[in-house]
GROMACS .gro file of C-alpha atoms in nm:
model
  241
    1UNK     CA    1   0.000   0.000   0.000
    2UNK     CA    2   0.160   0.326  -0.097
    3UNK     CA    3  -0.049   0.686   0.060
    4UNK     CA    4   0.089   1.008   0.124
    5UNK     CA    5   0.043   1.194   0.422
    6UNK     CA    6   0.135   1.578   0.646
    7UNK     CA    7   0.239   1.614   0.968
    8UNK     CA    8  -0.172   1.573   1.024
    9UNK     CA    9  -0.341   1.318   0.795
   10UNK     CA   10  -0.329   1.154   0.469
   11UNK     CA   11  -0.438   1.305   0.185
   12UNK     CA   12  -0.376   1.065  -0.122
   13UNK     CA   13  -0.317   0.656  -0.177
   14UNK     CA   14  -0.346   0.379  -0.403
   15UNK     CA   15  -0.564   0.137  -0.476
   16UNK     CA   16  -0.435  -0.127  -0.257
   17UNK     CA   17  -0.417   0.075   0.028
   18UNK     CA   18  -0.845   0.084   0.011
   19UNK     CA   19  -0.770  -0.287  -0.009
   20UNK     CA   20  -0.554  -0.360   0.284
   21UNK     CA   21  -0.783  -0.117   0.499
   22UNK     CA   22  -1.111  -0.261   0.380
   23UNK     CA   23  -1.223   0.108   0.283
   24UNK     CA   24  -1.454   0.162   0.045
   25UNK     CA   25  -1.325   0.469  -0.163
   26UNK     CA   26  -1.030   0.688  -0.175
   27UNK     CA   27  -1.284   0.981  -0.013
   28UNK     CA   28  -1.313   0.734   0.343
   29UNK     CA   29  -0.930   0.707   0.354
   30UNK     CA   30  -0.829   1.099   0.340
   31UNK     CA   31  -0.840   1.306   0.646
   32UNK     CA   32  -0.752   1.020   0.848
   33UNK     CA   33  -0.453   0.984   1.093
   34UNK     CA   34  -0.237   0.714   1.081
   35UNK     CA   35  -0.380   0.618   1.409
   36UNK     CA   36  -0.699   0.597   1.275
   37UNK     CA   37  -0.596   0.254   1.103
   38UNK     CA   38  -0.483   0.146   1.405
   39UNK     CA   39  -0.557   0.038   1.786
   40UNK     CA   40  -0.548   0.225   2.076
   41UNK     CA   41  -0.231   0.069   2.172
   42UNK     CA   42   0.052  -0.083   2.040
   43UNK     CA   43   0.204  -0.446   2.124
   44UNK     CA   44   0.452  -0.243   2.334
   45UNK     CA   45   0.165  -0.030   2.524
   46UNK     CA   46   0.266   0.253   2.314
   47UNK     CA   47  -0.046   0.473   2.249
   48UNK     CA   48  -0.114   0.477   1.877
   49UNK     CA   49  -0.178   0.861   1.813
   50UNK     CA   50   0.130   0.983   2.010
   51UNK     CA   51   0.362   0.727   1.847
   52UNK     CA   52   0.250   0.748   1.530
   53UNK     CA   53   0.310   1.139   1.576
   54UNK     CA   54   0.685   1.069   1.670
   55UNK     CA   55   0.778   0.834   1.353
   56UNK     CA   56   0.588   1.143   1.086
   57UNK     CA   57   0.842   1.343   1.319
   58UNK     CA   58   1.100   1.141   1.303
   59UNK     CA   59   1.084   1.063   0.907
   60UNK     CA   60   1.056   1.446   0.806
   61UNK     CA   61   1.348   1.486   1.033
   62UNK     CA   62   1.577   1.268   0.926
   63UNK     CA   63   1.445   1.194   0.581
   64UNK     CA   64   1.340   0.833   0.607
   65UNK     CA   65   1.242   0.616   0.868
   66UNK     CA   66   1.169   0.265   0.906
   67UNK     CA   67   0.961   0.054   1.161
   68UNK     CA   68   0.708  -0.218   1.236
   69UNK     CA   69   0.384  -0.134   1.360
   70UNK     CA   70   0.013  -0.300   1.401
   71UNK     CA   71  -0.217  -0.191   1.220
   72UNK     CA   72  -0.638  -0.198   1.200
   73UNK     CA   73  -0.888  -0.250   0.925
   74UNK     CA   74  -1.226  -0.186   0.908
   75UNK     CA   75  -1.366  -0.476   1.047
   76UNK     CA   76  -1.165  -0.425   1.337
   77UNK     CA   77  -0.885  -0.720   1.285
   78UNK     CA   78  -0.526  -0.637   1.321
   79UNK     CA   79  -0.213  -0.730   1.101
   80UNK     CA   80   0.121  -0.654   1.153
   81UNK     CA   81   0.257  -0.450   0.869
   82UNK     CA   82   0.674  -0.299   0.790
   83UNK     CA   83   0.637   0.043   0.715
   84UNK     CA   84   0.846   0.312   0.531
   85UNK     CA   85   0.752   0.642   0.551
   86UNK     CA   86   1.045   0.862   0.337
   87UNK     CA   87   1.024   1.282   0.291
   88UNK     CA   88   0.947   1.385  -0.017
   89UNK     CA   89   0.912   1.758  -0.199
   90UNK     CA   90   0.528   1.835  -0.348
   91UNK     CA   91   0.366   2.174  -0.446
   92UNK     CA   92   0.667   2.357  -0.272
   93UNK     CA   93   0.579   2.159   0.081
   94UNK     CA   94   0.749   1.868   0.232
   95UNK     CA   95   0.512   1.553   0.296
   96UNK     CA   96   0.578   1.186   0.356
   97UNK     CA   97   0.508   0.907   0.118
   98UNK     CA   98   0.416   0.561   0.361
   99UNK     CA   99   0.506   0.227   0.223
  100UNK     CA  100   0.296  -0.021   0.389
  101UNK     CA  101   0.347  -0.414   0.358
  102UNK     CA  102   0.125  -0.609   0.540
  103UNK     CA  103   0.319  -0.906   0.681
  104UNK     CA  104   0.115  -1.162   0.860
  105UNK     CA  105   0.265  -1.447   0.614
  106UNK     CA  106   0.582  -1.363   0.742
  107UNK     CA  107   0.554  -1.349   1.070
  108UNK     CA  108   0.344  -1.672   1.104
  109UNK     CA  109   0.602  -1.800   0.885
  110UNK     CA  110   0.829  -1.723   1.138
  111UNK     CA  111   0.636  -1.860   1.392
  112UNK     CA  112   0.643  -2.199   1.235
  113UNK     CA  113   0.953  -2.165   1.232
  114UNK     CA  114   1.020  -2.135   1.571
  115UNK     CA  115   0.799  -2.393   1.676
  116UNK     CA  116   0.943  -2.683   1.458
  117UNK     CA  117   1.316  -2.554   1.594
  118UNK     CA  118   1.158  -2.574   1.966
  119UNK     CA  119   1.024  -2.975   1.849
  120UNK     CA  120   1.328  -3.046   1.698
  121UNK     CA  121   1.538  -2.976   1.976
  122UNK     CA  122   1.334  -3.128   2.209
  123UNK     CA  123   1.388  -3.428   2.063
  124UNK     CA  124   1.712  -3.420   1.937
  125UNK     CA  125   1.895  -3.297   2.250
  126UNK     CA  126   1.749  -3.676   2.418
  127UNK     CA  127   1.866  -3.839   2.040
  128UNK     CA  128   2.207  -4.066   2.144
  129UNK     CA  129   2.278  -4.003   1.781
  130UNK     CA  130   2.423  -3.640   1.627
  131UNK     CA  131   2.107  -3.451   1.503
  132UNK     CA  132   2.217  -3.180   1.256
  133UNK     CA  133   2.050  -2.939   1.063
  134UNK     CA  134   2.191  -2.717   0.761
  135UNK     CA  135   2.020  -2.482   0.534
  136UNK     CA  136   2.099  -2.527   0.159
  137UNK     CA  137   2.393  -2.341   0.146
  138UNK     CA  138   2.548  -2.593   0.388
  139UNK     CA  139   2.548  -2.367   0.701
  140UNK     CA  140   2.410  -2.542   1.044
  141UNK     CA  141   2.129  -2.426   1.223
  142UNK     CA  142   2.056  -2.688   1.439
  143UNK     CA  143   2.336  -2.896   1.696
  144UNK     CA  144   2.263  -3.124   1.938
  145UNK     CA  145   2.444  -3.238   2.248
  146UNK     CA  146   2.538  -3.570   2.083
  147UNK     CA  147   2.669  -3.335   1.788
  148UNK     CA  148   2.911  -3.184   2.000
  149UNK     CA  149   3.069  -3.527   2.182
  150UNK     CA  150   3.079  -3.637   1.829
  151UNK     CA  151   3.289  -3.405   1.649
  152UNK     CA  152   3.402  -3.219   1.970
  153UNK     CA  153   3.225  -2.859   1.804
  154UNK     CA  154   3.063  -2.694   2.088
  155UNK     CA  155   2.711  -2.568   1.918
  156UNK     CA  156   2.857  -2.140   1.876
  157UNK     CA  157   3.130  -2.318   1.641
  158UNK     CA  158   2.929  -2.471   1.399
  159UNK     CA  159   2.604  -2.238   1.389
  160UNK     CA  160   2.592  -2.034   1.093
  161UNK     CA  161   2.908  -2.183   0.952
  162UNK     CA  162   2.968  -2.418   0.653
  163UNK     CA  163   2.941  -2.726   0.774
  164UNK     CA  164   3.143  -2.950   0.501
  165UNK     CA  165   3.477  -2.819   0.534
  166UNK     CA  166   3.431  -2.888   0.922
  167UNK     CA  167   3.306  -3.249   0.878
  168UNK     CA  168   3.371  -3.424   0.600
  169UNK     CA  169   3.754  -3.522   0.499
  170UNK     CA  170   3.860  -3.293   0.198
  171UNK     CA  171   3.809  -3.557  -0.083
  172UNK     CA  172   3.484  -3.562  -0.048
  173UNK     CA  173   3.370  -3.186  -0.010
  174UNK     CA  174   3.380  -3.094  -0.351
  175UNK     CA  175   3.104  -3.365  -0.411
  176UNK     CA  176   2.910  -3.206  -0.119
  177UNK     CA  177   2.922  -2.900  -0.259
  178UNK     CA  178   2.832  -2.968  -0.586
  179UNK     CA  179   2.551  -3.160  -0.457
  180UNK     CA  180   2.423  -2.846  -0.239
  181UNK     CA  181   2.323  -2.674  -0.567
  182UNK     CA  182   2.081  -2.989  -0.626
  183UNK     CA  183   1.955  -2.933  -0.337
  184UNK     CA  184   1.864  -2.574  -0.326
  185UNK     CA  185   1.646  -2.638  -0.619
  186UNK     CA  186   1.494  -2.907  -0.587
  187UNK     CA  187   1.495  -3.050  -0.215
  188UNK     CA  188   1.704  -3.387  -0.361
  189UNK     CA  189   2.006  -3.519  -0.372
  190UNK     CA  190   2.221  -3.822  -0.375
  191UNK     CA  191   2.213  -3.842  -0.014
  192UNK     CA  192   1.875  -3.788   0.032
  193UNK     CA  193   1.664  -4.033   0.185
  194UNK     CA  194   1.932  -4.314   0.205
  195UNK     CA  195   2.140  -4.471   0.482
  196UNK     CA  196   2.461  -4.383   0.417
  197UNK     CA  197   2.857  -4.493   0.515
  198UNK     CA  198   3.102  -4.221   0.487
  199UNK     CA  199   3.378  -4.066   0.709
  200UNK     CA  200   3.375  -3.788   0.908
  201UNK     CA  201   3.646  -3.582   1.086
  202UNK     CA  202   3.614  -3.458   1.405
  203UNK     CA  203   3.745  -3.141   1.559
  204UNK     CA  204   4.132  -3.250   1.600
  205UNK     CA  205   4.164  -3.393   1.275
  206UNK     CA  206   4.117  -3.779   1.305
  207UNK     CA  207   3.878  -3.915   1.033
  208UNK     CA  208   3.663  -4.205   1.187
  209UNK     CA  209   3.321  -4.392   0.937
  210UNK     CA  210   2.968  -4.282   1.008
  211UNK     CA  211   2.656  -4.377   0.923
  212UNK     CA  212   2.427  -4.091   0.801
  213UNK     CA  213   2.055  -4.087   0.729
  214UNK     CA  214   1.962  -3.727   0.543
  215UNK     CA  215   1.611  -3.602   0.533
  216UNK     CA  216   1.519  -3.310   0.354
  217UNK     CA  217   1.219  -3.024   0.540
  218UNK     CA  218   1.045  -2.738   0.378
  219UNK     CA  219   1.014  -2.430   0.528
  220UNK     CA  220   0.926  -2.095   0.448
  221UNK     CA  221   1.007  -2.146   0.064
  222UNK     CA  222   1.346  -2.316   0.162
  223UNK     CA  223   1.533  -2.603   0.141
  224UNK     CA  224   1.686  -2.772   0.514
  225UNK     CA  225   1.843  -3.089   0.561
  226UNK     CA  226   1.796  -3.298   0.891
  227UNK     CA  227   2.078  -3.538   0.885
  228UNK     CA  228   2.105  -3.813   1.198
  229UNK     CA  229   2.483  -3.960   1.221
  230UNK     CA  230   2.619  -4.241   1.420
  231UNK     CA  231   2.997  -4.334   1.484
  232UNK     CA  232   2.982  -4.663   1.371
  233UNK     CA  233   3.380  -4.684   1.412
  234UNK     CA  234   3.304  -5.001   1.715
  235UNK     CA  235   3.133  -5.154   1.455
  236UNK     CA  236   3.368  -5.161   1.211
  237UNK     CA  237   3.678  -5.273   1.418
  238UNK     CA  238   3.448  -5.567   1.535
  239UNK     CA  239   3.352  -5.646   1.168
  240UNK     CA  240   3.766  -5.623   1.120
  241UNK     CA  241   3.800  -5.837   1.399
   0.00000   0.00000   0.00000
């Protein structure tokens, strides 16, 4: 929704705008105060009116200003919405043009989010296995306990870093990373959905064979990979033996 607005209401917007705000026509929208589209208060307990006065203050100060707020249609429900309100020059006066994106999506996107992390780790901090989860770039965003007696990373190691050149002994990461690309795309790979044996290195350097199950999860749009790895190296010996 794009509107323009003084220092005391709006006084122009596009069609979207009457959209977002459930109004009728463009004549119900002008004259109003941003506080007018919204409730009495805030999430914060911030009243409306007098914030909303202090970010048109703040914007034709500064130029620009950027912030999340709540806003109210005309049925009364609520959505939270980004908002840009940036100074602009008409008819020889200085007035504020509002960018408003409604995003509910997002945030219950982010929700989810945040709930399947919380299950995750619920379950995966019990797991006697290493739990691991990467994005599909390869960076880890998940590390369980197990993880770290495994390879010997404490969890603020690994998160957000690459997780290959870590983990897997250096003939085999340009594979991995080749197979990453795959798996941006599409959600599939080699890997994917098989029991796998491969080695692994662990923090000091000493390659030892794993067993690795990887399971690919979509969320918001993207691509993660939930892989569960054992250290099957008593195995083996006893197999040698």
């Amino acid at each position: 929704a794009i509107m323009l607005l003084d220092e005391n209401c709006f006084f122009d917007c596009n069609e979207t705008t009457l959209q977002m705000f459930q109004l009728v026509s463009y004549k119900e929208f002008c004259r109003k105060h941003p506080a007018d589209l919204s409730p009495p208060e805030q999430p914060d307990g911030s009243d409306s009116t007098t914030l909303a006065n202090e970010m048109i203050a703040l914007a034709l100060r500064e130029g620009s200003h950027r912030f999340h707020w709540t806003h109210r249609r005309l049925d009364g429900s609520l959505f939270p919405a980004e908002v840009l309100l940036s100074a602009v020059h008409m008819d020889g006066r200085q007035v504020l043009r509002a960018v408003v994106r409604d995003v509910t999506q997002h945030k219950e996107s982010e929700h989810q989010l945040k709930s399947q992390e919380a299950t995750l780790r619920t379950i995966s901090d019990a797991a006697l296995d290493a739990v691991i989860m990467m994005d599909a770039q390869g960076k880890a965003v998940h590390w369980n306990p197990a993880a770290e007696r495994m390879f010997g990373y404490a969890a603020d190691e690994v998160l957000g870093h690459d997780i290959h050149p870590l983990l897997a002994p250096a003939r085999l990461q340009q594979g991995a990373f080749a197979a990453l690309e795959t798996f941006d795309r599409t959600g599939q790979g080699r890997a994917v959905g098989r029991i796998l044996e491969l080695s692994a290195v662990r923090k000091g350097g000493e390659e030892f064979p794993i067993e690795i199950s990887l399971a690919p999860i979509r969320i918001d749009e993207s691509w993660y990979a939930v892989a569960v790895i054992r250290d099957i190296t008593d195995r083996k010996l006893a197999d040698e033996k």
